[in-house]
């Protein structure tokens, strides 16, 4: 399938051009299944399953719940391809068995998975934070790019979507997915206007009852606005957006910086790993006004988009003046 065909095929199957972004300790099979059933794509990070056996159970559950439905295959698995991640081979073996249509790579070169995912007909989308990484991923042969822009929850990019999408579009005509504070139908529409194909939305879905988080995290999201988010590398050594109050509660000194600390994904669920008690969220957090199911969030985005179409038409009709 040529790269643009991936977009048109998905557009025929999806209700909205939205992928629920994979989030560590947040996305599990229920969030993925609910997303697919709501007409969008759900994605989860493989490391969220505490063991390889649990990962196999999750893949079984996702596959059997969606099998022979209109939503079959509308999910993706996110793999850490960083060299320090010790479950990589075992996870890739499961990917070869369950054959997800889409594999999303993060924090490293997608080269490690490309041939083996392509061998069973799967597509690889690589998550990138700058144009250099995007070019390298395209040269390596990925099927789509995920541009992580400023304002994203968790590990964030530093470039605004306004600049990043247009720069990448100048050299790449394949599928472009964009993450970073995409909170509403307005932001999804803005991405499409910029030339992107899909929105990658994380924060908006964290508080859904289908996620793995606890109710204190949900309440903090509902109570937070943009100014409650802090960008810091204190937790993992990589710049990420966090709910400030959760870092303070966990005893992090926000004035200290880990700077060049090497990220380490070995024993990811180990007791020594600071990020498991800290809560991430992006700049679009104020769109979380209450706890709503995935289906309700998707419904409200769809309603908002319908209204937006007519207001936008009216606004655009004003311009240009000559
Ligand atoms: C708490 C949290 C954890 C995340 N964990 C992961 C992860 O494990 N793997 C990954 O590729 N991206 C991860 N992300 C990033 C998301 O996939 C995505 O880039 C981001 O949520 C998009 O920005 P938004 O949250 O503003 O919508 C995480 C994001 C959040 C908020």
Short mmCIF file of C-alpha atoms and ligand atoms in Angstrom, two decimals:
data_model
loop_
_atom_site.label_atom_id
_atom_site.label_comp_id
_atom_site.label_asym_id
_atom_site.label_seq_id
_atom_site.Cartn_x
_atom_site.Cartn_y
_atom_site.Cartn_z
CA UNK A 1 0.00 0.00 0.00
CA UNK A 2 1.46 3.34 -0.99
CA UNK A 3 1.78 5.74 1.89
CA UNK A 4 -1.08 8.08 0.89
CA UNK A 5 -3.31 5.00 0.48
CA UNK A 6 -2.86 4.31 4.20
CA UNK A 7 -4.52 7.66 4.88
CA UNK A 8 -7.44 7.15 2.49
CA UNK A 9 -8.06 3.59 3.72
CA UNK A 10 -8.14 4.77 7.34
CA UNK A 11 -10.31 7.78 6.52
CA UNK A 12 -12.89 5.35 5.09
CA UNK A 13 -12.90 3.39 8.34
CA UNK A 14 -12.64 6.13 10.96
CA UNK A 15 -15.23 8.45 12.47
CA UNK A 16 -12.63 11.12 13.25
CA UNK A 17 -8.94 11.40 12.23
CA UNK A 18 -7.79 10.74 15.78
CA UNK A 19 -5.33 8.27 17.29
CA UNK A 20 -5.37 7.90 21.07
CA UNK A 21 -1.68 8.29 21.87
CA UNK A 22 0.11 5.58 23.86
CA UNK A 23 0.76 6.61 27.46
CA UNK A 24 2.94 4.85 30.00
CA UNK A 25 0.95 3.45 32.96
CA UNK A 26 -2.26 4.86 31.42
CA UNK A 27 -3.25 2.99 28.25
CA UNK A 28 -4.25 -0.66 28.48
CA UNK A 29 -6.54 -2.95 26.48
CA UNK A 30 -9.79 -1.33 27.69
CA UNK A 31 -8.75 2.12 26.43
CA UNK A 32 -7.61 0.61 23.12
CA UNK A 33 -10.80 -1.41 22.60
CA UNK A 34 -13.04 1.55 23.57
CA UNK A 35 -11.15 3.80 21.13
CA UNK A 36 -11.54 1.36 18.24
CA UNK A 37 -15.24 0.88 19.03
CA UNK A 38 -15.70 4.67 19.09
CA UNK A 39 -14.36 4.86 15.52
CA UNK A 40 -10.83 6.08 16.17
CA UNK A 41 -7.54 4.22 16.68
CA UNK A 42 -6.28 3.18 20.11
CA UNK A 43 -2.62 2.63 20.88
CA UNK A 44 -0.88 1.33 24.00
CA UNK A 45 2.77 1.09 25.02
CA UNK A 46 3.85 -2.55 25.30
CA UNK A 47 5.73 -1.85 28.58
CA UNK A 48 2.40 -1.11 30.30
CA UNK A 49 1.91 -4.86 30.55
CA UNK A 50 4.03 -5.76 33.57
CA UNK A 51 5.22 -9.04 32.08
CA UNK A 52 5.39 -10.66 28.66
CA UNK A 53 2.62 -13.08 29.72
CA UNK A 54 0.38 -10.12 30.58
CA UNK A 55 1.20 -8.54 27.23
CA UNK A 56 0.11 -11.74 25.52
CA UNK A 57 -3.18 -11.69 27.47
CA UNK A 58 -3.75 -8.06 26.46
CA UNK A 59 -3.10 -8.80 22.79
CA UNK A 60 -5.46 -11.77 22.98
CA UNK A 61 -8.16 -9.61 24.53
CA UNK A 62 -7.81 -6.80 21.99
CA UNK A 63 -7.79 -9.21 19.08
CA UNK A 64 -10.77 -11.26 20.25
CA UNK A 65 -12.91 -8.21 21.19
CA UNK A 66 -12.40 -6.56 17.80
CA UNK A 67 -12.35 -9.66 15.60
CA UNK A 68 -15.03 -9.74 12.88
CA UNK A 69 -16.31 -6.28 13.83
CA UNK A 70 -16.16 -3.05 11.80
CA UNK A 71 -13.30 -2.00 14.10
CA UNK A 72 -11.03 -4.96 13.51
CA UNK A 73 -7.39 -3.88 13.28
CA UNK A 74 -8.07 -0.32 14.49
CA UNK A 75 -5.35 -0.45 17.09
CA UNK A 76 -1.62 -0.05 17.34
CA UNK A 77 1.12 -1.15 19.69
CA UNK A 78 3.86 1.22 20.79
CA UNK A 79 7.34 -0.23 21.25
CA UNK A 80 10.33 1.31 22.95
CA UNK A 81 13.22 0.75 20.55
CA UNK A 82 15.84 2.30 22.86
CA UNK A 83 18.87 0.08 23.37
CA UNK A 84 18.44 -0.05 27.16
CA UNK A 85 15.00 -1.67 26.89
CA UNK A 86 15.46 -5.32 27.80
CA UNK A 87 12.08 -6.80 26.67
CA UNK A 88 12.47 -5.67 23.05
CA UNK A 89 13.00 -9.10 21.44
CA UNK A 90 10.23 -10.81 23.42
CA UNK A 91 7.79 -8.04 22.47
CA UNK A 92 8.75 -8.19 18.82
CA UNK A 93 8.11 -11.94 18.81
CA UNK A 94 4.55 -11.25 20.06
CA UNK A 95 4.10 -8.55 17.43
CA UNK A 96 4.99 -11.13 14.79
CA UNK A 97 2.38 -13.47 16.24
CA UNK A 98 -0.50 -10.99 16.67
CA UNK A 99 0.34 -8.93 13.57
CA UNK A 100 -1.02 -5.49 14.53
CA UNK A 101 -1.66 -3.34 11.45
CA UNK A 102 0.35 -0.55 13.05
CA UNK A 103 3.45 -0.43 15.23
CA UNK A 104 4.52 2.89 16.70
CA UNK A 105 8.18 3.27 17.61
CA UNK A 106 9.40 5.71 20.24
CA UNK A 107 12.69 6.86 21.72
CA UNK A 108 15.05 5.38 19.16
CA UNK A 109 15.52 4.36 15.55
CA UNK A 110 12.58 2.54 13.92
CA UNK A 111 15.13 0.47 11.94
CA UNK A 112 15.07 -2.19 14.66
CA UNK A 113 11.50 -3.20 13.78
CA UNK A 114 10.97 -2.19 10.17
CA UNK A 115 11.86 -5.37 8.30
CA UNK A 116 10.13 -7.69 10.71
CA UNK A 117 6.88 -5.67 10.83
CA UNK A 118 6.86 -5.18 7.05
CA UNK A 119 7.38 -8.93 6.62
CA UNK A 120 3.83 -9.62 7.89
CA UNK A 121 2.30 -6.57 6.19
CA UNK A 122 2.26 -4.25 9.23
CA UNK A 123 3.00 -0.53 9.02
CA UNK A 124 5.50 1.33 11.16
CA UNK A 125 4.93 4.89 12.38
CA UNK A 126 7.92 6.56 14.02
CA UNK A 127 7.60 9.17 16.72
CA UNK A 128 10.02 12.09 16.10
CA UNK A 129 10.69 15.47 17.73
CA UNK A 130 12.63 17.32 15.03
CA UNK A 131 13.09 17.46 11.26
CA UNK A 132 16.44 15.60 11.38
CA UNK A 133 14.84 12.61 13.11
CA UNK A 134 11.93 12.81 10.66
CA UNK A 135 14.30 12.69 7.65
CA UNK A 136 16.20 9.74 9.11
CA UNK A 137 12.97 7.84 9.76
CA UNK A 138 11.78 8.49 6.20
CA UNK A 139 15.12 7.33 4.80
CA UNK A 140 14.90 4.19 6.93
CA UNK A 141 11.55 3.41 5.25
CA UNK A 142 8.83 4.14 7.82
CA UNK A 143 5.22 4.26 6.68
CA UNK A 144 4.26 7.38 8.61
CA UNK A 145 5.60 10.01 10.97
CA UNK A 146 4.34 11.10 14.35
CA UNK A 147 5.45 14.65 15.05
CA UNK A 148 5.56 15.22 18.79
CA UNK A 149 5.29 18.98 19.21
CA UNK A 150 5.54 21.44 22.06
CA UNK A 151 2.89 21.18 24.74
CA UNK A 152 2.67 17.38 24.54
CA UNK A 153 2.03 15.39 27.68
CA UNK A 154 4.84 13.08 28.79
CA UNK A 155 8.09 13.32 26.80
CA UNK A 156 7.56 16.40 24.71
CA UNK A 157 8.89 18.04 21.60
CA UNK A 158 9.99 21.66 21.62
CA UNK A 159 8.72 22.80 18.22
CA UNK A 160 5.26 24.21 17.66
CA UNK A 161 3.05 22.21 15.29
CA UNK A 162 2.73 25.35 13.13
CA UNK A 163 6.40 25.14 12.15
CA UNK A 164 7.03 21.42 12.45
CA UNK A 165 4.20 20.14 10.22
CA UNK A 166 4.94 22.55 7.40
CA UNK A 167 8.69 21.89 7.50
CA UNK A 168 8.17 18.13 7.32
CA UNK A 169 5.54 18.45 4.57
CA UNK A 170 8.18 20.12 2.40
CA UNK A 171 10.06 16.82 2.12
CA UNK A 172 7.49 14.13 3.02
CA UNK A 173 4.09 13.40 1.50
CA UNK A 174 3.23 10.30 3.55
CA UNK A 175 0.96 10.06 6.60
CA UNK A 176 1.64 12.72 9.23
CA UNK A 177 0.23 12.33 12.70
CA UNK A 178 0.65 15.21 15.14
CA UNK A 179 0.71 15.22 18.93
CA UNK A 180 1.02 18.06 21.41
CA UNK A 181 -1.87 19.80 23.17
CA UNK A 182 -4.44 18.66 20.62
CA UNK A 183 -7.49 19.01 22.80
CA UNK A 184 -10.55 19.70 20.66
CA UNK A 185 -12.12 19.59 17.21
CA UNK A 186 -10.68 23.07 16.71
CA UNK A 187 -7.12 21.85 17.17
CA UNK A 188 -7.78 18.77 14.99
CA UNK A 189 -9.10 21.05 12.23
CA UNK A 190 -6.07 23.33 12.54
CA UNK A 191 -3.79 20.32 12.03
CA UNK A 192 -5.64 19.31 8.88
CA UNK A 193 -5.30 22.90 7.60
CA UNK A 194 -1.55 22.71 8.22
CA UNK A 195 -1.29 19.59 6.07
CA UNK A 196 -1.28 16.84 8.70
CA UNK A 197 -3.50 13.76 8.44
CA UNK A 198 -4.26 12.63 11.99
CA UNK A 199 -4.26 14.01 15.52
CA UNK A 200 -2.41 12.10 18.23
CA UNK A 201 -4.31 12.85 21.42
CA UNK A 202 -3.09 11.73 24.79
CA UNK A 203 -4.05 14.04 27.65
CA UNK A 204 -7.70 14.37 26.58
CA UNK A 205 -8.15 10.61 27.16
CA UNK A 206 -6.19 10.08 30.42
CA UNK A 207 -9.17 10.64 32.71
CA UNK A 208 -11.49 8.27 30.82
CA UNK A 209 -12.75 5.44 33.04
CA UNK A 210 -11.22 2.97 30.54
CA UNK A 211 -7.67 4.14 31.38
CA UNK A 212 -5.45 2.53 34.03
CA UNK A 213 -5.05 5.65 36.22
CA UNK A 214 -6.39 6.20 39.74
CA UNK A 215 -9.12 8.67 40.66
CA UNK A 216 -6.72 11.16 42.29
CA UNK A 217 -4.97 11.57 38.94
CA UNK A 218 -8.38 12.01 37.24
CA UNK A 219 -9.37 14.72 39.75
CA UNK A 220 -6.09 16.55 39.36
CA UNK A 221 -6.61 16.63 35.57
CA UNK A 222 -10.14 18.00 35.96
CA UNK A 223 -8.87 20.71 38.33
CA UNK A 224 -5.83 21.70 36.22
CA UNK A 225 -5.20 24.33 33.60
CA UNK A 226 -2.20 25.08 31.41
CA UNK A 227 -0.35 26.87 34.20
CA UNK A 228 -0.42 23.72 36.34
CA UNK A 229 1.85 21.98 33.81
CA UNK A 230 5.61 22.11 34.21
CA UNK A 231 8.21 21.08 31.63
CA UNK A 232 11.12 19.36 33.31
CA UNK A 233 13.73 16.63 32.93
CA UNK A 234 13.93 15.86 36.67
CA UNK A 235 11.98 12.60 36.44
CA UNK A 236 13.55 10.69 33.56
CA UNK A 237 16.39 12.87 32.28
CA UNK A 238 14.31 13.74 29.19
CA UNK A 239 12.17 16.88 28.89
CA UNK A 240 8.56 16.03 29.66
CA UNK A 241 5.36 17.80 30.69
CA UNK A 242 4.03 16.96 34.14
CA UNK A 243 1.28 18.02 36.49
CA UNK A 244 3.36 20.23 38.75
CA UNK A 245 1.47 19.32 41.92
CA UNK A 246 2.21 15.62 41.39
CA UNK A 247 5.96 16.28 41.09
CA UNK A 248 5.91 18.39 44.24
CA UNK A 249 3.96 15.67 46.06
CA UNK A 250 6.53 13.10 44.98
CA UNK A 251 9.32 15.29 46.41
CA UNK A 252 11.02 16.41 43.18
CA UNK A 253 13.12 19.54 43.35
CA UNK A 254 12.03 21.42 40.25
CA UNK A 255 15.03 23.70 40.41
CA UNK A 256 17.45 20.83 39.91
CA UNK A 257 18.00 19.51 36.41
CA UNK A 258 19.22 16.07 35.47
CA UNK A 259 20.58 17.57 32.27
CA UNK A 260 22.49 14.94 30.38
CA UNK A 261 21.36 11.96 32.48
CA UNK A 262 21.11 8.95 30.17
CA UNK A 263 17.57 7.60 29.95
CA UNK A 264 17.34 3.99 31.13
CA UNK A 265 14.44 1.67 30.30
CA UNK A 266 15.83 -1.50 31.86
CA UNK A 267 13.52 -2.93 34.56
CA UNK A 268 10.90 -0.34 33.62
CA UNK A 269 8.45 -1.24 36.40
CA UNK A 270 11.21 -1.46 39.03
CA UNK A 271 10.82 0.24 42.40
CA UNK A 272 13.65 2.65 41.63
CA UNK A 273 11.83 4.17 38.66
CA UNK A 274 10.67 7.63 39.64
CA UNK A 275 8.12 8.22 36.88
CA UNK A 276 5.61 5.67 38.12
CA UNK A 277 4.39 7.96 40.93
CA UNK A 278 4.37 11.15 38.87
CA UNK A 279 1.56 12.23 36.59
CA UNK A 280 2.09 13.60 33.11
CA UNK A 281 -0.23 15.88 31.12
CA UNK A 282 0.05 18.31 28.23
CA UNK A 283 -0.82 21.96 27.76
CA UNK A 284 -4.32 21.03 26.55
CA UNK A 285 -5.27 19.77 30.02
CA UNK A 286 -8.07 22.28 30.59
CA UNK A 287 -10.18 20.43 27.98
CA UNK A 288 -10.59 17.74 30.65
CA UNK A 289 -13.57 19.25 32.48
CA UNK A 290 -15.03 16.02 33.81
CA UNK A 291 -14.52 12.26 33.71
CA UNK A 292 -16.10 11.00 30.47
CA UNK A 293 -15.95 7.68 28.65
CA UNK A 294 -13.95 7.40 25.43
CA UNK A 295 -17.22 7.15 23.48
CA UNK A 296 -18.46 10.39 25.08
CA UNK A 297 -15.22 12.26 24.32
CA UNK A 298 -15.39 11.11 20.69
CA UNK A 299 -19.08 12.04 20.46
CA UNK A 300 -18.40 15.53 21.78
CA UNK A 301 -15.48 15.99 19.38
CA UNK A 302 -17.77 14.94 16.50
CA UNK A 303 -20.52 17.35 17.56
CA UNK A 304 -17.98 20.15 18.01
CA UNK A 305 -16.57 19.48 14.54
CA UNK A 306 -20.00 19.72 12.91
CA UNK A 307 -20.64 23.13 14.52
CA UNK A 308 -17.13 24.28 13.74
CA UNK A 309 -17.58 23.58 10.03
CA UNK A 310 -20.26 26.21 9.65
CA UNK A 311 -18.61 28.85 11.87
CA UNK A 312 -15.33 28.32 10.06
CA UNK A 313 -17.05 28.67 6.70
CA UNK A 314 -18.50 31.99 7.83
CA UNK A 315 -15.15 33.19 9.12
CA UNK A 316 -13.25 32.15 6.01
CA UNK A 317 -15.90 33.72 3.76
CA UNK A 318 -14.68 37.11 5.08
CA UNK A 319 -11.20 36.62 3.56
CA UNK A 320 -9.36 37.64 1.48
CA UNK A 321 -10.81 41.09 0.93
CA UNK A 322 -9.54 41.35 -2.59
C1 LIG B 1 1.52 10.52 31.09
C2 LIG B 1 1.95 10.27 29.69
C3 LIG B 1 2.70 9.15 29.39
C4 LIG B 1 3.17 8.94 28.09
N1 LIG B 1 3.85 7.79 27.80
C5 LIG B 1 4.22 7.52 26.53
C6 LIG B 1 4.79 6.27 26.17
O1 LIG B 1 4.93 5.38 26.99
N2 LIG B 1 5.16 6.08 24.89
C7 LIG B 1 5.00 7.05 23.94
O2 LIG B 1 5.37 6.83 22.79
N3 LIG B 1 4.46 8.23 24.25
C8 LIG B 1 4.04 8.48 25.51
N4 LIG B 1 3.41 9.66 25.81
C9 LIG B 1 3.26 10.69 24.77
C10 LIG B 1 1.99 10.49 23.98
O3 LIG B 1 2.09 9.34 23.20
C11 LIG B 1 1.72 11.72 23.08
O4 LIG B 1 2.86 12.10 22.38
C12 LIG B 1 1.19 12.90 23.88
O5 LIG B 1 0.29 12.47 24.87
C13 LIG B 1 0.50 13.90 22.98
O6 LIG B 1 0.28 15.11 23.64
P1 LIG B 1 -1.01 15.45 24.53
O7 LIG B 1 -0.88 14.65 25.79
O8 LIG B 1 -0.85 16.90 24.78
O9 LIG B 1 -2.23 15.08 23.77
C14 LIG B 1 2.90 9.89 27.08
C15 LIG B 1 2.10 11.00 27.39
C16 LIG B 1 1.60 11.18 28.66
C17 LIG B 1 0.71 12.35 28.96
#
